[in-house]
């Protein structure tokens, strides 16, 4: 499908959140995907990934995940300075701020003429964690998490009982968990910890895939990009959303 892109500046309790919207051209109704970026916000690779999903018949919303901490429109570089700033923002934002961000996007989506009544979530790196966080919202029917960082750590600030893995009872939709075996940010013991907790939460329906790939293997810039594996993973996500969001 041909797609169109536009911007919505959404009010949240922690400030205005710029949100980039990519959706099919025309006046149809489509499922919505809340699409969460890496720490660098909507870079070229993130925009292209969101547009890939939109071209398959979805309205894709990409929020600026650190909107409280940066001027509107900030995009960090894939370099040491960008990485340091993004990691500092990650450590500074309380995880519950993402909950109010999610609520604002869901409320906005429900007012749009292109909304078909179904919402999912997807994200890469910290965005994988934030997609997982979005799954705590009752409206989220399906979530694709790509190498989600810090599910097995306490790096993202949170109050007791508010860590994402402490709120598994709130997840009602299906999960797709995708990992790279050569990812130093989520080593094998960390992945095993997440897998066990999801398995122990017997109400959660999830699938789990580990590939021989590095961190950020979906990013179509740089030496870690694995295009063949990325294509497989897009198909896995599209399979999930076609089964759950077109009902």
GROMACS .gro file of C-alpha atoms in nm:
model
  247
    1UNK     CA    1   0.000   0.000   0.000
    2UNK     CA    2   0.107   0.358  -0.060
    3UNK     CA    3   0.137   0.548   0.267
    4UNK     CA    4   0.109   0.900   0.399
    5UNK     CA    5   0.284   1.055   0.698
    6UNK     CA    6   0.191   1.337   0.931
    7UNK     CA    7   0.253   1.463   1.283
    8UNK     CA    8   0.038   1.491   1.596
    9UNK     CA    9   0.156   1.674   1.908
   10UNK     CA   10  -0.018   1.500   2.197
   11UNK     CA   11  -0.064   1.643   2.544
   12UNK     CA   12   0.059   1.417   2.824
   13UNK     CA   13   0.097   1.476   3.198
   14UNK     CA   14   0.472   1.520   3.141
   15UNK     CA   15   0.452   1.754   2.843
   16UNK     CA   16   0.379   1.761   2.471
   17UNK     CA   17   0.478   1.440   2.294
   18UNK     CA   18   0.542   1.465   1.921
   19UNK     CA   19   0.409   1.155   1.748
   20UNK     CA   20   0.482   1.062   1.388
   21UNK     CA   21   0.197   0.885   1.211
   22UNK     CA   22   0.243   0.665   0.906
   23UNK     CA   23  -0.068   0.507   0.752
   24UNK     CA   24  -0.210   0.393   0.419
   25UNK     CA   25  -0.329   0.654   0.172
   26UNK     CA   26  -0.707   0.685   0.153
   27UNK     CA   27  -1.004   0.689   0.384
   28UNK     CA   28  -1.007   0.330   0.506
   29UNK     CA   29  -0.990   0.207   0.865
   30UNK     CA   30  -0.689   0.017   0.989
   31UNK     CA   31  -0.547  -0.144   1.302
   32UNK     CA   32  -0.307   0.077   1.494
   33UNK     CA   33   0.047  -0.015   1.598
   34UNK     CA   34   0.221   0.190   1.868
   35UNK     CA   35   0.580   0.174   1.745
   36UNK     CA   36   0.864   0.247   1.988
   37UNK     CA   37   1.208   0.357   1.879
   38UNK     CA   38   1.554   0.294   2.011
   39UNK     CA   39   1.705   0.552   2.248
   40UNK     CA   40   1.781   0.770   1.944
   41UNK     CA   41   1.409   0.846   1.872
   42UNK     CA   42   1.275   0.851   1.513
   43UNK     CA   43   1.592   0.805   1.311
   44UNK     CA   44   1.594   0.708   0.944
   45UNK     CA   45   1.598   0.332   1.020
   46UNK     CA   46   1.309   0.366   1.266
   47UNK     CA   47   1.103   0.572   1.021
   48UNK     CA   48   1.165   0.317   0.745
   49UNK     CA   49   1.071   0.028   0.974
   50UNK     CA   50   0.749   0.202   1.075
   51UNK     CA   51   0.666   0.266   0.710
   52UNK     CA   52   0.722  -0.100   0.626
   53UNK     CA   53   0.457  -0.192   0.879
   54UNK     CA   54   0.224   0.085   0.760
   55UNK     CA   55   0.254  -0.036   0.401
   56UNK     CA   56   0.096  -0.365   0.508
   57UNK     CA   57  -0.224  -0.192   0.619
   58UNK     CA   58  -0.159  -0.041   0.961
   59UNK     CA   59  -0.170   0.305   1.114
   60UNK     CA   60   0.168   0.328   1.287
   61UNK     CA   61   0.234   0.583   1.563
   62UNK     CA   62   0.597   0.659   1.654
   63UNK     CA   63   0.623   0.873   1.971
   64UNK     CA   64   0.927   1.067   2.080
   65UNK     CA   65   1.000   0.845   2.378
   66UNK     CA   66   1.204   1.105   2.569
   67UNK     CA   67   0.984   1.404   2.489
   68UNK     CA   68   1.012   1.542   2.843
   69UNK     CA   69   1.390   1.562   2.817
   70UNK     CA   70   1.451   1.704   2.469
   71UNK     CA   71   1.322   1.973   2.233
   72UNK     CA   72   1.048   1.857   1.998
   73UNK     CA   73   1.196   1.697   1.689
   74UNK     CA   74   1.517   1.574   1.855
   75UNK     CA   75   1.689   1.285   1.676
   76UNK     CA   76   2.010   1.151   1.828
   77UNK     CA   77   2.297   1.027   1.618
   78UNK     CA   78   2.422   0.670   1.603
   79UNK     CA   79   2.750   0.776   1.762
   80UNK     CA   80   2.905   0.800   2.108
   81UNK     CA   81   2.743   1.136   2.185
   82UNK     CA   82   2.398   1.013   2.079
   83UNK     CA   83   2.437   0.688   2.269
   84UNK     CA   84   2.547   0.870   2.586
   85UNK     CA   85   2.258   1.116   2.567
   86UNK     CA   86   2.004   0.843   2.495
   87UNK     CA   87   2.125   0.627   2.781
   88UNK     CA   88   2.116   0.927   3.015
   89UNK     CA   89   1.757   0.996   2.910
   90UNK     CA   90   1.668   0.631   2.967
   91UNK     CA   91   1.805   0.651   3.321
   92UNK     CA   92   1.627   0.979   3.391
   93UNK     CA   93   1.271   0.899   3.284
   94UNK     CA   94   1.050   0.716   3.531
   95UNK     CA   95   0.894   0.409   3.376
   96UNK     CA   96   0.547   0.523   3.477
   97UNK     CA   97   0.584   0.818   3.240
   98UNK     CA   98   0.556   0.567   2.958
   99UNK     CA   99   0.222   0.455   3.096
  100UNK     CA  100   0.077   0.804   3.061
  101UNK     CA  101   0.236   0.834   2.715
  102UNK     CA  102   0.065   0.511   2.612
  103UNK     CA  103  -0.267   0.625   2.752
  104UNK     CA  104  -0.241   0.951   2.555
  105UNK     CA  105  -0.171   0.769   2.227
  106UNK     CA  106  -0.453   0.522   2.284
  107UNK     CA  107  -0.699   0.801   2.366
  108UNK     CA  108  -0.590   0.993   2.054
  109UNK     CA  109  -0.619   0.684   1.834
  110UNK     CA  110  -0.974   0.617   1.950
  111UNK     CA  111  -1.084   0.955   1.812
  112UNK     CA  112  -0.939   0.904   1.464
  113UNK     CA  113  -1.154   0.817   1.161
  114UNK     CA  114  -0.889   0.568   1.039
  115UNK     CA  115  -0.900   0.358   1.357
  116UNK     CA  116  -1.060   0.014   1.318
  117UNK     CA  117  -1.089  -0.066   1.691
  118UNK     CA  118  -0.773  -0.276   1.737
  119UNK     CA  119  -0.436  -0.168   1.877
  120UNK     CA  120  -0.100  -0.346   1.899
  121UNK     CA  121   0.253  -0.244   1.990
  122UNK     CA  122   0.602  -0.302   1.852
  123UNK     CA  123   0.952  -0.177   1.927
  124UNK     CA  124   1.328  -0.221   1.901
  125UNK     CA  125   1.587  -0.214   2.183
  126UNK     CA  126   1.448   0.008   2.461
  127UNK     CA  127   1.150   0.032   2.228
  128UNK     CA  128   1.108  -0.342   2.269
  129UNK     CA  129   1.078  -0.283   2.643
  130UNK     CA  130   0.839   0.007   2.585
  131UNK     CA  131   0.624  -0.209   2.359
  132UNK     CA  132   0.620  -0.465   2.640
  133UNK     CA  133   0.522  -0.181   2.873
  134UNK     CA  134   0.241  -0.084   2.638
  135UNK     CA  135   0.111  -0.441   2.664
  136UNK     CA  136   0.013  -0.358   3.022
  137UNK     CA  137  -0.268  -0.143   2.877
  138UNK     CA  138  -0.590  -0.343   2.839
  139UNK     CA  139  -0.648  -0.216   2.482
  140UNK     CA  140  -0.326  -0.374   2.349
  141UNK     CA  141  -0.416  -0.701   2.177
  142UNK     CA  142  -0.071  -0.800   2.047
  143UNK     CA  143   0.288  -0.691   2.101
  144UNK     CA  144   0.612  -0.758   1.909
  145UNK     CA  145   0.923  -0.698   2.121
  146UNK     CA  146   1.260  -0.695   1.942
  147UNK     CA  147   1.564  -0.747   2.168
  148UNK     CA  148   1.393  -0.564   2.455
  149UNK     CA  149   1.654  -0.419   2.688
  150UNK     CA  150   1.630  -0.393   3.066
  151UNK     CA  151   1.344  -0.634   3.124
  152UNK     CA  152   1.598  -0.833   3.326
  153UNK     CA  153   1.758  -0.529   3.499
  154UNK     CA  154   1.655  -0.241   3.723
  155UNK     CA  155   1.816   0.031   3.508
  156UNK     CA  156   1.493   0.200   3.405
  157UNK     CA  157   1.373   0.399   3.710
  158UNK     CA  158   1.061   0.265   3.873
  159UNK     CA  159   0.887   0.252   4.207
  160UNK     CA  160   0.855  -0.080   4.394
  161UNK     CA  161   0.603  -0.303   4.222
  162UNK     CA  162   0.616  -0.098   3.900
  163UNK     CA  163   0.890  -0.279   3.707
  164UNK     CA  164   0.748  -0.416   3.384
  165UNK     CA  165   0.820  -0.778   3.485
  166UNK     CA  166   0.639  -0.724   3.815
  167UNK     CA  167   0.315  -0.641   3.634
  168UNK     CA  168   0.271  -0.945   3.414
  169UNK     CA  169  -0.082  -0.994   3.545
  170UNK     CA  170  -0.181  -0.681   3.351
  171UNK     CA  171  -0.089  -0.831   3.012
  172UNK     CA  172  -0.394  -0.961   2.829
  173UNK     CA  173  -0.273  -0.970   2.467
  174UNK     CA  174  -0.036  -1.203   2.282
  175UNK     CA  175   0.341  -1.144   2.289
  176UNK     CA  176   0.609  -1.206   2.027
  177UNK     CA  177   0.959  -1.198   2.180
  178UNK     CA  178   1.256  -1.181   1.941
  179UNK     CA  179   1.623  -1.185   2.048
  180UNK     CA  180   1.975  -1.200   1.911
  181UNK     CA  181   2.195  -1.466   2.069
  182UNK     CA  182   2.504  -1.250   2.023
  183UNK     CA  183   2.346  -0.948   2.193
  184UNK     CA  184   2.564  -0.838   2.488
  185UNK     CA  185   2.288  -0.616   2.626
  186UNK     CA  186   2.058  -0.913   2.691
  187UNK     CA  187   2.289  -1.210   2.759
  188UNK     CA  188   2.167  -1.568   2.783
  189UNK     CA  189   2.101  -1.557   3.161
  190UNK     CA  190   1.892  -1.243   3.117
  191UNK     CA  191   1.689  -1.398   2.837
  192UNK     CA  192   1.641  -1.712   3.045
  193UNK     CA  193   1.510  -1.504   3.335
  194UNK     CA  194   1.254  -1.331   3.115
  195UNK     CA  195   1.149  -1.660   2.956
  196UNK     CA  196   1.095  -1.824   3.293
  197UNK     CA  197   0.883  -1.540   3.425
  198UNK     CA  198   0.665  -1.537   3.114
  199UNK     CA  199   0.628  -1.914   3.129
  200UNK     CA  200   0.539  -1.905   3.498
  201UNK     CA  201   0.267  -1.649   3.421
  202UNK     CA  202   0.044  -1.915   3.271
  203UNK     CA  203  -0.219  -1.672   3.142
  204UNK     CA  204   0.025  -1.509   2.897
  205UNK     CA  205   0.023  -1.635   2.539
  206UNK     CA  206   0.366  -1.578   2.383
  207UNK     CA  207   0.608  -1.703   2.120
  208UNK     CA  208   0.985  -1.685   2.158
  209UNK     CA  209   1.252  -1.667   1.886
  210UNK     CA  210   1.629  -1.644   1.924
  211UNK     CA  211   1.845  -1.581   1.617
  212UNK     CA  212   2.220  -1.589   1.563
  213UNK     CA  213   2.235  -1.212   1.539
  214UNK     CA  214   2.371  -0.911   1.722
  215UNK     CA  215   2.192  -0.632   1.904
  216UNK     CA  216   2.013  -0.396   1.661
  217UNK     CA  217   2.018  -0.650   1.378
  218UNK     CA  218   1.693  -0.497   1.248
  219UNK     CA  219   1.854  -0.153   1.201
  220UNK     CA  220   1.920  -0.104   0.830
  221UNK     CA  221   2.237   0.099   0.889
  222UNK     CA  222   2.569  -0.026   1.017
  223UNK     CA  223   2.754  -0.354   1.028
  224UNK     CA  224   2.512  -0.530   1.264
  225UNK     CA  225   2.224  -0.521   1.017
  226UNK     CA  226   2.113  -0.868   0.909
  227UNK     CA  227   1.867  -0.815   0.621
  228UNK     CA  228   1.764  -1.178   0.578
  229UNK     CA  229   1.690  -1.227   0.947
  230UNK     CA  230   1.518  -0.888   0.958
  231UNK     CA  231   1.284  -0.997   0.679
  232UNK     CA  232   1.194  -1.313   0.870
  233UNK     CA  233   1.122  -1.104   1.178
  234UNK     CA  234   0.901  -0.858   0.994
  235UNK     CA  235   0.702  -1.157   0.871
  236UNK     CA  236   0.671  -1.288   1.226
  237UNK     CA  237   0.537  -0.951   1.342
  238UNK     CA  238   0.299  -0.926   1.047
  239UNK     CA  239   0.173  -1.276   1.119
  240UNK     CA  240   0.104  -1.182   1.480
  241UNK     CA  241  -0.080  -0.863   1.390
  242UNK     CA  242  -0.278  -1.015   1.104
  243UNK     CA  243  -0.411  -1.282   1.341
  244UNK     CA  244  -0.493  -1.050   1.629
  245UNK     CA  245  -0.573  -0.704   1.492
  246UNK     CA  246  -0.794  -0.783   1.193
  247UNK     CA  247  -1.072  -0.950   1.389
   0.00000   0.00000   0.00000
